[in-house]
Short mmCIF file of C-alpha atoms in Angstrom, two decimals:
data_model
loop_
_atom_site.label_atom_id
_atom_site.label_comp_id
_atom_site.label_asym_id
_atom_site.label_seq_id
_atom_site.Cartn_x
_atom_site.Cartn_y
_atom_site.Cartn_z
CA UNK A 832 -25.85 4.37 -16.45
CA UNK A 833 -22.46 2.99 -16.78
CA UNK A 834 -21.51 -0.36 -16.18
CA UNK A 835 -17.68 -1.34 -15.81
CA UNK A 836 -16.20 -4.84 -16.61
CA UNK A 837 -12.49 -5.32 -15.50
CA UNK A 838 -10.26 -8.14 -17.16
CA UNK A 839 -6.75 -9.13 -17.55
CA UNK A 840 -5.75 -10.04 -14.32
CA UNK A 841 -3.91 -13.33 -13.50
CA UNK A 842 -0.87 -14.93 -11.84
CA UNK A 843 2.60 -13.31 -12.83
CA UNK A 844 6.05 -13.77 -11.58
CA UNK A 845 7.92 -10.89 -9.87
CA UNK A 846 9.11 -8.58 -12.45
CA UNK A 847 6.47 -9.53 -14.90
CA UNK A 848 3.78 -7.55 -16.70
CA UNK A 849 0.09 -7.49 -17.11
CA UNK A 850 -2.16 -5.17 -18.69
CA UNK A 851 -5.66 -4.61 -17.13
CA UNK A 852 -8.67 -3.33 -19.19
CA UNK A 853 -12.03 -1.77 -17.81
CA UNK A 854 -14.59 -1.86 -20.46
CA UNK A 855 -17.66 0.23 -19.97
CA UNK A 856 -21.15 0.42 -21.47
CA UNK A 857 -22.86 3.56 -21.97
CA UNK A 858 -22.55 6.54 -24.20
CA UNK A 859 -21.30 8.94 -21.62
CA UNK A 860 -18.18 7.05 -20.92
CA UNK A 861 -15.96 9.55 -22.46
CA UNK A 862 -17.18 12.25 -19.97
CA UNK A 863 -16.05 10.56 -17.00
CA UNK A 864 -12.63 10.32 -15.08
CA UNK A 865 -11.58 6.88 -14.59
CA UNK A 866 -9.50 5.62 -11.69
CA UNK A 867 -8.02 2.37 -10.73
CA UNK A 868 -8.06 1.21 -7.11
CA UNK A 869 -6.80 -2.08 -5.53
CA UNK A 870 -7.52 -3.99 -2.36
CA UNK A 871 -5.08 -6.51 -0.88
CA UNK A 872 -6.36 -9.14 1.58
CA UNK A 873 -6.89 -7.37 4.97
CA UNK A 874 -6.10 -4.12 3.92
CA UNK A 875 -8.18 -0.86 2.81
CA UNK A 876 -8.92 -0.30 -1.09
CA UNK A 877 -6.08 2.27 -2.04
CA UNK A 878 -6.01 4.57 -5.02
CA UNK A 879 -3.83 3.36 -7.87
CA UNK A 880 -4.11 5.62 -10.85
CA UNK A 881 -6.52 8.01 -12.36
CA UNK A 882 -6.96 9.63 -15.80
CA UNK A 883 -9.29 12.68 -16.87
CA UNK A 884 -11.77 12.25 -19.49
CA UNK A 885 -9.86 13.79 -22.20
CA UNK A 886 -6.41 12.33 -21.04
CA UNK A 887 -5.33 15.75 -20.21
CA UNK A 888 -4.32 14.74 -16.61
CA UNK A 889 -3.00 11.58 -14.96
CA UNK A 890 -2.18 10.73 -11.56
CA UNK A 891 -0.44 8.03 -9.83
CA UNK A 892 0.03 6.69 -6.31
CA UNK A 893 3.75 6.89 -5.27
CA UNK A 894 3.95 2.99 -4.97
CA UNK A 895 3.32 2.58 -8.64
CA UNK A 896 4.75 5.60 -10.29
CA UNK A 897 7.27 4.77 -12.99
CA UNK A 898 5.96 0.97 -13.25
CA UNK A 899 2.05 1.61 -13.94
CA UNK A 900 0.65 3.52 -17.02
CA UNK A 901 -2.79 4.44 -17.30
CA UNK A 902 -4.61 5.17 -20.50
CA UNK A 903 -8.03 5.17 -22.23
CA UNK A 904 -9.47 4.90 -25.56
CA UNK A 905 -12.80 6.57 -25.70
CA UNK A 906 -13.48 5.24 -28.96
CA UNK A 907 -13.50 1.76 -27.34
CA UNK A 908 -15.13 2.73 -23.97
CA UNK A 909 -12.09 1.15 -22.17
CA UNK A 910 -9.56 2.23 -19.73
CA UNK A 911 -6.18 0.38 -19.33
CA UNK A 912 -3.70 -0.05 -16.79
CA UNK A 913 -0.43 -1.46 -17.96
CA UNK A 914 1.60 -2.65 -14.94
CA UNK A 915 5.46 -3.47 -15.46
CA UNK A 916 7.75 -4.67 -13.15
CA UNK A 917 5.25 -6.15 -10.69
CA UNK A 918 6.12 -6.92 -7.07
CA UNK A 919 4.43 -9.10 -4.70
CA UNK A 920 3.15 -6.12 -3.01
CA UNK A 921 1.06 -5.33 -6.00
CA UNK A 922 -1.22 -8.38 -5.37
CA UNK A 923 -4.60 -7.37 -4.73
CA UNK A 924 -8.08 -7.17 -6.53
CA UNK A 925 -7.99 -4.21 -8.94
CA UNK A 926 -11.14 -2.24 -9.53
CA UNK A 927 -12.09 0.63 -12.00
CA UNK A 928 -14.31 3.10 -10.95
CA UNK A 929 -16.16 6.26 -12.93
CA UNK A 930 -16.41 9.55 -11.68
CA UNK A 931 -17.73 12.93 -12.84
CA UNK A 932 -14.72 15.17 -12.25
CA UNK A 933 -10.91 15.40 -11.96
CA UNK A 934 -9.22 15.12 -9.52
CA UNK A 935 -11.24 11.96 -8.67
CA UNK A 936 -12.93 12.74 -5.35
CA UNK A 937 -16.48 10.95 -6.04
CA UNK A 938 -17.21 7.95 -7.87
CA UNK A 939 -20.48 6.83 -9.12
CA UNK A 940 -19.78 3.55 -10.57
CA UNK A 941 -17.56 0.56 -9.70
CA UNK A 942 -16.47 -2.53 -11.59
CA UNK A 943 -16.43 -6.24 -9.86
CA UNK A 944 -12.74 -6.33 -9.86
CA UNK A 945 -9.95 -8.35 -11.16
CA UNK A 946 -7.54 -10.53 -9.20
CA UNK A 947 -3.77 -9.77 -9.72
CA UNK A 948 -1.40 -12.14 -8.08
CA UNK A 949 2.28 -11.62 -8.14
CA UNK A 950 4.41 -14.48 -6.93
CA UNK A 951 7.82 -14.23 -5.61
#
């Protein structure tokens, strides 16, 4: 079992930065691919970024490439999402998910989400 808890969300102005964290419990965290998703009001959940268990591969949605960086610290059981140059379109609830393989096509565990609001 893996439990995921996101943190780091908040209110920021356009052009600002936030770093989200997703802390995982469970000894098998380092074997999972970790993925960030987001869901804006009235929209479907969308892929943001993913990182393989060994940091050997990362992937990003086109909308965040060059602005967001995903990383992980397996010793701390934590995955991060550094978000720079934020835009109002980035406003959403951000979720992390854990899956068994890369590319991330299947997800076994989800966090509860953290709200990110970008004001114009």
